[in-house]
Short mmCIF file of C-alpha atoms in Angstrom, two decimals:
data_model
loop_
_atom_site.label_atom_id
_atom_site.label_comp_id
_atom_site.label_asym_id
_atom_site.label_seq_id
_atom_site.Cartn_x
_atom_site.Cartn_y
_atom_site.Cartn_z
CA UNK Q 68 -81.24 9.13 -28.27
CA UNK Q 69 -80.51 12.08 -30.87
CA UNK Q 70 -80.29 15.38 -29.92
CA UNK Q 71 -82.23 18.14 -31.06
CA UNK Q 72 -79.53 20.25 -33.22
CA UNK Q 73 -79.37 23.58 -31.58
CA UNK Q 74 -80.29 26.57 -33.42
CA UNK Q 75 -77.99 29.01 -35.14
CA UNK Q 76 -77.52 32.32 -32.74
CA UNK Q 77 -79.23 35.11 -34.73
CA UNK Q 78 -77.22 37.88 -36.05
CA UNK Q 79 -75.71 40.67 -34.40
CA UNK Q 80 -77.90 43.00 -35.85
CA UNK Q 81 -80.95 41.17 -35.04
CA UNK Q 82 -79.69 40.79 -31.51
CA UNK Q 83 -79.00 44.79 -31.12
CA UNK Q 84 -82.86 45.19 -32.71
CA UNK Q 85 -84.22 42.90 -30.31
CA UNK Q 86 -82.93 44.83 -27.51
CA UNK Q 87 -84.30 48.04 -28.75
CA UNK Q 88 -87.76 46.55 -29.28
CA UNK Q 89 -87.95 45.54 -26.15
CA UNK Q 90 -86.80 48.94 -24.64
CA UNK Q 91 -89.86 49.96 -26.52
CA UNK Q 92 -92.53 47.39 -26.22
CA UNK Q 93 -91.69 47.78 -22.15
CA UNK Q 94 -91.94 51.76 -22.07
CA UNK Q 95 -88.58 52.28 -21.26
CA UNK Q 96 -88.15 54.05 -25.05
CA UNK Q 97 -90.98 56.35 -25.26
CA UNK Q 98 -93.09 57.51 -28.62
CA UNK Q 99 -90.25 60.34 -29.57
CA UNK Q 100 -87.44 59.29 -27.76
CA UNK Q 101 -84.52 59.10 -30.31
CA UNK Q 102 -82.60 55.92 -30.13
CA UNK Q 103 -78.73 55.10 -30.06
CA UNK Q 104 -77.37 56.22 -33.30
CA UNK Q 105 -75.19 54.49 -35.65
CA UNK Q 106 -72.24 55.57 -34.05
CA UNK Q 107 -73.42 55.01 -30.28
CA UNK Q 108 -74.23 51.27 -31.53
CA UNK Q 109 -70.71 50.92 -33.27
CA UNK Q 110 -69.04 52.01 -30.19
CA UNK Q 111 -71.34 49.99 -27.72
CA UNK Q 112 -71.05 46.60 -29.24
CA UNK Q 113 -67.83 46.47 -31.24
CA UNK Q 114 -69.56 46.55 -34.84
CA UNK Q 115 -69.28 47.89 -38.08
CA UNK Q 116 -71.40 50.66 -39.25
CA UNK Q 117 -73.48 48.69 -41.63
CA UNK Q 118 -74.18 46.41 -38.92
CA UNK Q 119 -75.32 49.12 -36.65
CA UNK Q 120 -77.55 50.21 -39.88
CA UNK Q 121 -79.15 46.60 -40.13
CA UNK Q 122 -80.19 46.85 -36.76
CA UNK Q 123 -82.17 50.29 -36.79
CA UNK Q 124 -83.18 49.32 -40.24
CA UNK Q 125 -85.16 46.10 -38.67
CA UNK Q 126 -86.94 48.88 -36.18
CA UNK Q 127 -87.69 51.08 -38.82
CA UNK Q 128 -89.17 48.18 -41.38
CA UNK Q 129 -91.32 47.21 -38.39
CA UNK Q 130 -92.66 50.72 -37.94
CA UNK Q 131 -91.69 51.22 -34.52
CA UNK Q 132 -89.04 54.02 -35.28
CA UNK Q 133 -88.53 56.63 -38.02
CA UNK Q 134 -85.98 58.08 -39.03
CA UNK Q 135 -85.22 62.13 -39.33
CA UNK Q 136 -83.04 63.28 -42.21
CA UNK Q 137 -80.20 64.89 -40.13
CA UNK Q 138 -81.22 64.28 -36.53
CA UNK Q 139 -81.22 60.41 -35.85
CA UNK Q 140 -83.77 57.46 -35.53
CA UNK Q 141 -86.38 58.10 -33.79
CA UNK Q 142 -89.57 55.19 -31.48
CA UNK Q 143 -92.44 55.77 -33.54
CA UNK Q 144 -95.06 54.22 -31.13
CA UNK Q 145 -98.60 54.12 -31.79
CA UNK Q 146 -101.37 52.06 -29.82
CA UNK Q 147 -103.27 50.83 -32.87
CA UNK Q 148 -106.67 51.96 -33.65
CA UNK Q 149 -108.86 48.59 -33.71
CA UNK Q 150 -111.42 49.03 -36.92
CA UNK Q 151 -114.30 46.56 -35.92
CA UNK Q 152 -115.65 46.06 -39.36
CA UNK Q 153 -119.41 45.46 -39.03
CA UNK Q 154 -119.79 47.08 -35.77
CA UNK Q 155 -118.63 50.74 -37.05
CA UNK Q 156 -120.72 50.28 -39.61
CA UNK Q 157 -124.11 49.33 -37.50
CA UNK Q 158 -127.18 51.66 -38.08
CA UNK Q 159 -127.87 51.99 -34.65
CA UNK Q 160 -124.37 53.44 -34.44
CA UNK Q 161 -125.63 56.48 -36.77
CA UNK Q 162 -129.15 56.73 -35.97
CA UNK Q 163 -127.90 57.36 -32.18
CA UNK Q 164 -126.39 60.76 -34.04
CA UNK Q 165 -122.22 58.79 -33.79
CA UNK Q 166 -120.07 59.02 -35.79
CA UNK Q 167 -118.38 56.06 -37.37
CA UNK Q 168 -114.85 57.41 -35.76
CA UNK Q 169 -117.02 57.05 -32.41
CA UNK Q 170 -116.50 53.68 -32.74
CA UNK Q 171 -112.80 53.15 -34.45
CA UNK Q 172 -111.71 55.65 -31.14
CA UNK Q 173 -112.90 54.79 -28.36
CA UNK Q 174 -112.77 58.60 -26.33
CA UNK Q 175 -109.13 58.84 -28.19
CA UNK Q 176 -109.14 62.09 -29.58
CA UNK Q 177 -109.60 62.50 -33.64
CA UNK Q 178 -109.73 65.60 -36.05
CA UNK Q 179 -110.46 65.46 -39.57
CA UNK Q 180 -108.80 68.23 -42.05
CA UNK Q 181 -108.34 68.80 -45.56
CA UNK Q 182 -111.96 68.59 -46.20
CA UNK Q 183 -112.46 68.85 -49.67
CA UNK Q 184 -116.02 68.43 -51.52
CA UNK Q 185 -116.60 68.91 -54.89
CA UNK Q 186 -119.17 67.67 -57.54
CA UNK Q 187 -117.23 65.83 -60.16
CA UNK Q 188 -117.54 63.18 -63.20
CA UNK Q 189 -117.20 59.80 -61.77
CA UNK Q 190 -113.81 57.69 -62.61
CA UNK Q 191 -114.85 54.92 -64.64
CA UNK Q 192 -115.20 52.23 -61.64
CA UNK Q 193 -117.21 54.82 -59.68
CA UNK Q 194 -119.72 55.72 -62.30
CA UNK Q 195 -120.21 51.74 -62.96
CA UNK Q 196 -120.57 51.35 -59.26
CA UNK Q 197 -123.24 54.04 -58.30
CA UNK Q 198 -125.15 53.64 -61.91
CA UNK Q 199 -124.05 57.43 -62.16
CA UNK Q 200 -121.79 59.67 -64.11
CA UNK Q 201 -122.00 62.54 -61.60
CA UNK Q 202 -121.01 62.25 -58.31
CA UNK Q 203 -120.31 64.60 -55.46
CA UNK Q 204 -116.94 63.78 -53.97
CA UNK Q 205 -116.13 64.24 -50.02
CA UNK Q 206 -112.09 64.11 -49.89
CA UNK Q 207 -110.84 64.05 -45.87
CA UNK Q 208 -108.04 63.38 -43.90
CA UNK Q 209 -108.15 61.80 -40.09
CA UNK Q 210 -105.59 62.15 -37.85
CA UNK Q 211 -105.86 60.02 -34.28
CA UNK Q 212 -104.10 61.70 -30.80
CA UNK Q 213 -102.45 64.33 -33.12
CA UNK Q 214 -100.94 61.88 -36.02
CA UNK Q 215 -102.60 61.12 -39.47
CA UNK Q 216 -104.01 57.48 -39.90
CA UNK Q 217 -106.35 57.78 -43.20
CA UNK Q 218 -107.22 59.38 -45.92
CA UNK Q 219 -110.67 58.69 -47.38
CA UNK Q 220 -112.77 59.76 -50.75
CA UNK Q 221 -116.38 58.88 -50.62
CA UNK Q 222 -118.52 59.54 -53.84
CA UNK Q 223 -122.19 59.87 -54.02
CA UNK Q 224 -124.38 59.80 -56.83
CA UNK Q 225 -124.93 63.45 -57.24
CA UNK Q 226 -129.14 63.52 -58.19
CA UNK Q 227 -129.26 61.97 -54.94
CA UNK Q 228 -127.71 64.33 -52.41
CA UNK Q 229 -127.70 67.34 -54.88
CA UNK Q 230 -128.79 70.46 -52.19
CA UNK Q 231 -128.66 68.41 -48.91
CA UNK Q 232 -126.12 68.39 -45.70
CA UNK Q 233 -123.58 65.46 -47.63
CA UNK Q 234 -122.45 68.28 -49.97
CA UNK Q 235 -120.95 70.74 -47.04
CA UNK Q 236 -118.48 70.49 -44.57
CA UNK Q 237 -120.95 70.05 -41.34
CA UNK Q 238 -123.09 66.63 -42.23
CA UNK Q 239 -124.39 66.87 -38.85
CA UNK Q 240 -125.38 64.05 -36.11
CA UNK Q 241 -124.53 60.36 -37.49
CA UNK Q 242 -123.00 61.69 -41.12
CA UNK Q 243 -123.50 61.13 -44.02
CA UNK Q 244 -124.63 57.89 -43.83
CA UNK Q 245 -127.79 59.47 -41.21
CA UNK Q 246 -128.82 62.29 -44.29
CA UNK Q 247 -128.91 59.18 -46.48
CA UNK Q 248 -131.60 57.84 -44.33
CA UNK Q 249 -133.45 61.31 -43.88
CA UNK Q 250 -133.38 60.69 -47.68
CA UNK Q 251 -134.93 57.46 -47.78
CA UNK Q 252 -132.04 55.39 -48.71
CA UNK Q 253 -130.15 54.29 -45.68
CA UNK Q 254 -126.96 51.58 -45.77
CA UNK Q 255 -128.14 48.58 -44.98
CA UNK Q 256 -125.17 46.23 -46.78
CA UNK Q 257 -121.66 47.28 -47.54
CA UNK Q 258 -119.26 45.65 -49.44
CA UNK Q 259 -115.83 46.06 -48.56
CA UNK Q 260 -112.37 44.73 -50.76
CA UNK Q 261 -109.00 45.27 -48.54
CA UNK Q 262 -105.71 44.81 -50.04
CA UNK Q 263 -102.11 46.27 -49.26
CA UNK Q 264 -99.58 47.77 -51.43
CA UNK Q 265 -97.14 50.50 -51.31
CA UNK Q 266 -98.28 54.14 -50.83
CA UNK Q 267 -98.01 56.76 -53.67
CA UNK Q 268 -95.88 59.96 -53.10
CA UNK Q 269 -98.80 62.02 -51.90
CA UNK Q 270 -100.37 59.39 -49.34
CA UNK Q 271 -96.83 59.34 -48.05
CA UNK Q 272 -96.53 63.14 -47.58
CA UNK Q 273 -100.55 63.27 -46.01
CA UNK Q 274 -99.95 60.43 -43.81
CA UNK Q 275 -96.52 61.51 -42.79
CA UNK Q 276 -95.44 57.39 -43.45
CA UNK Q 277 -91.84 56.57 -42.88
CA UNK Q 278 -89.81 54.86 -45.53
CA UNK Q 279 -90.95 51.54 -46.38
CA UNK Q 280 -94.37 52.03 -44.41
CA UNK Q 281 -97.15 49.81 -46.81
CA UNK Q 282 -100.91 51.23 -46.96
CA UNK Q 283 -104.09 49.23 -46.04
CA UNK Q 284 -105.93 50.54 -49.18
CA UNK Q 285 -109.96 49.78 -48.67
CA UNK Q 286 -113.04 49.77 -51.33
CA UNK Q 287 -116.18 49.96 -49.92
CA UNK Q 288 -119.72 50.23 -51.26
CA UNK Q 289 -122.98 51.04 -49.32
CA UNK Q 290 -125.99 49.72 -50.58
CA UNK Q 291 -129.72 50.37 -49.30
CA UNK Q 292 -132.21 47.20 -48.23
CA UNK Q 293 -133.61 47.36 -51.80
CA UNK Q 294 -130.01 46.86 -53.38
CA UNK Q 295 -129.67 50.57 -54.71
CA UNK Q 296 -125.98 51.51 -54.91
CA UNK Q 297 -125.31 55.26 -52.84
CA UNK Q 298 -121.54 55.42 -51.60
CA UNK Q 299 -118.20 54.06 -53.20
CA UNK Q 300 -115.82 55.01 -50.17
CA UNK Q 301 -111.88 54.87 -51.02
CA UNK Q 302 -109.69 54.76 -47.93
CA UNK Q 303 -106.42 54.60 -47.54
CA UNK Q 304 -105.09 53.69 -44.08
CA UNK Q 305 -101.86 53.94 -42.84
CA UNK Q 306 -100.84 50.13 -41.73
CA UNK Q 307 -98.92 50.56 -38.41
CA UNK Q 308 -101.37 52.33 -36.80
CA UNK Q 309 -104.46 49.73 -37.36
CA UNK Q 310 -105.96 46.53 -36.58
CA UNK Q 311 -108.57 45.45 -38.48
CA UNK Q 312 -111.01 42.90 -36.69
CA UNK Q 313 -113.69 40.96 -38.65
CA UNK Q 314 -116.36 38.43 -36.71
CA UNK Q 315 -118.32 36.24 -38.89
CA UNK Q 316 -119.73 32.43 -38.01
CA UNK Q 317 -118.70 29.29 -39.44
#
C-alpha cells in the first residue's frame, strides 16, 4: 500500500510566527506587549535578519501586531466587534430610544468624536440616491474600548430634516433613524453593498490602521415602507476589529 507523501516542514519564518500567535491567541502576549525584536529572533533561533523580518511581517499582515517606527513590534489584540446586520438595524431597536452601537457593543464601551455636520450639495451618487441635490451631511468617528473602528458619513435629503434634531450634534433617544420616524418617514428597508479595498491616507491616519491593514468599506441606503429614499450612509470600518454576521433562509 502507498504511503501518503509527507508534507514539506513550513518555513522558518512561518514556524517563529506560529509561535508568536500562539503566545497571543493564549494570553500569554497581551494587547501592548512588544514582541521579540529582529535582533532577539536572530539571536534566539540562529537566523538571518530577513528571516526574523518574515516572521513579524506574517503577525503584522494578520493584524495581530503593529509596528512602532523606532520602538519595536508591538500585539495589536482586539476582540472583534460582531455587526449583526439586520438585527442593529431592527426598529424596535430605535423605538426602545438604542442606539444602533447598543447593539454592535454589547456594554463595551464606545465614544464617537469628530462630529462634523454640515448642509452640503450631494456627490453625484448621493443626489441620484435620495432624489435630492441638497443634503445635510453627519461626518463621525467611533472608537470601541478606547481604539477607532469606523468612520461613517450619512446624508439626508436636506427639505426633509431641514430645522429638526438630525442636523445637531445631540439626535437624542434612538438617533437619527427615531427623528425620521417623529417625521413620518421611518426605515423600514435598507440596502446595504460591502466590499474591501485598501484605505486612503486619511482613513489610515483616523483609524490609526497599521501598514497593510484593508478597510471594510459599506453603502447603505434606508428606505421608508412606501419606498421613499432618506439616508445614504458611507462607512468605513476598520477590518481587524469586525465580524460581520448576516442570517437569511434558504
Amino acid at each position: 500500500m502507498q504511503q501518503s507523501p509527507v508534507p514539506p516542514e513550513p518555513p522558518i519564518y512561518r514556524r517563529i510566527a506560529d509561535g508568536l500567535r500562539e503566545a497571543i491567541l493564549s494570553g500569554d502576549l497581551q494587547d501592548g506587549d512588544r514582541l521579540p525584536g529582529e535582533n532577539a529572533l536572530m539571536v534566539q533561533y540562529g537566523i538571518a535578519r530577513a528571516t526574523a523580518r518574515q516572521a513579524l511581517s506574517v503577525l503584522i499582515n494578520e493584524g495581530l501586531a503593529v509596528p512602532k517606527r523606532g520602538s519595536g513590534v508591538y500585539v495589536r489584540q482586539f476582540r472583534p466587534i460582531r455587526r449583526h446586520g439586520s438585527r442593529r438595524l431592527s426598529r424596535e431597536q430605535w423605538e426602545r430610544g438604542q442606539a444602533i452601537w447598543d447593539s454592535d457593543t454589547r456594554g463595551r464601551p464606545y465614544t464617537v468624536d469628530d462630529v462634523n455636520i454640515d448642509r452640503e450639495t450631494a456627490e453625484e451618487f448621493v443626489a441620484r440616491a435620495l432624489n435630492s441635490t441638497e443634503v445635510w451631511v453627519r461626518r463621525r468617528r467611533y472608537s470601541v474600548d478606547g481604539r477607532p473602528v469606523q468612520l461613517a458619513v450619512s446624508h439626508f435629503p436636506a427639505d426633509l430634516v431641514e430645522d429638526t434634531p438630525i442636523t445637531q450634534e445631540n439626535t437624542g433617544p434612538g438617533g437619527v433613524y427615531a427623528r425620521l420616524g417623529d417625521l413620518g418617514h421611518a426605515p423600514a428597508h435598507f440596502t446595504e453593498e460591502v466590499r474591501a479595498r485598501m484605505p486612503h491616507p486619511h482613513e489610515t491616519v483616523q483609524l490609526d490602521l497599521p501598514a497593510g491593514t484593508p478597510v471594510i468599506a459599506i453603502a447603505r441606503v434606508a428606505y421608508t415602507a412606501a419606498g421613499v429614499p432618506v439616508e445614504v450612509n458611507e462607512m468605513v470600518l476598520d477590518s481587524a476589529s469586525y465580524v460581520l454576521q448576516y442570517d437569511f433562509d434558504s
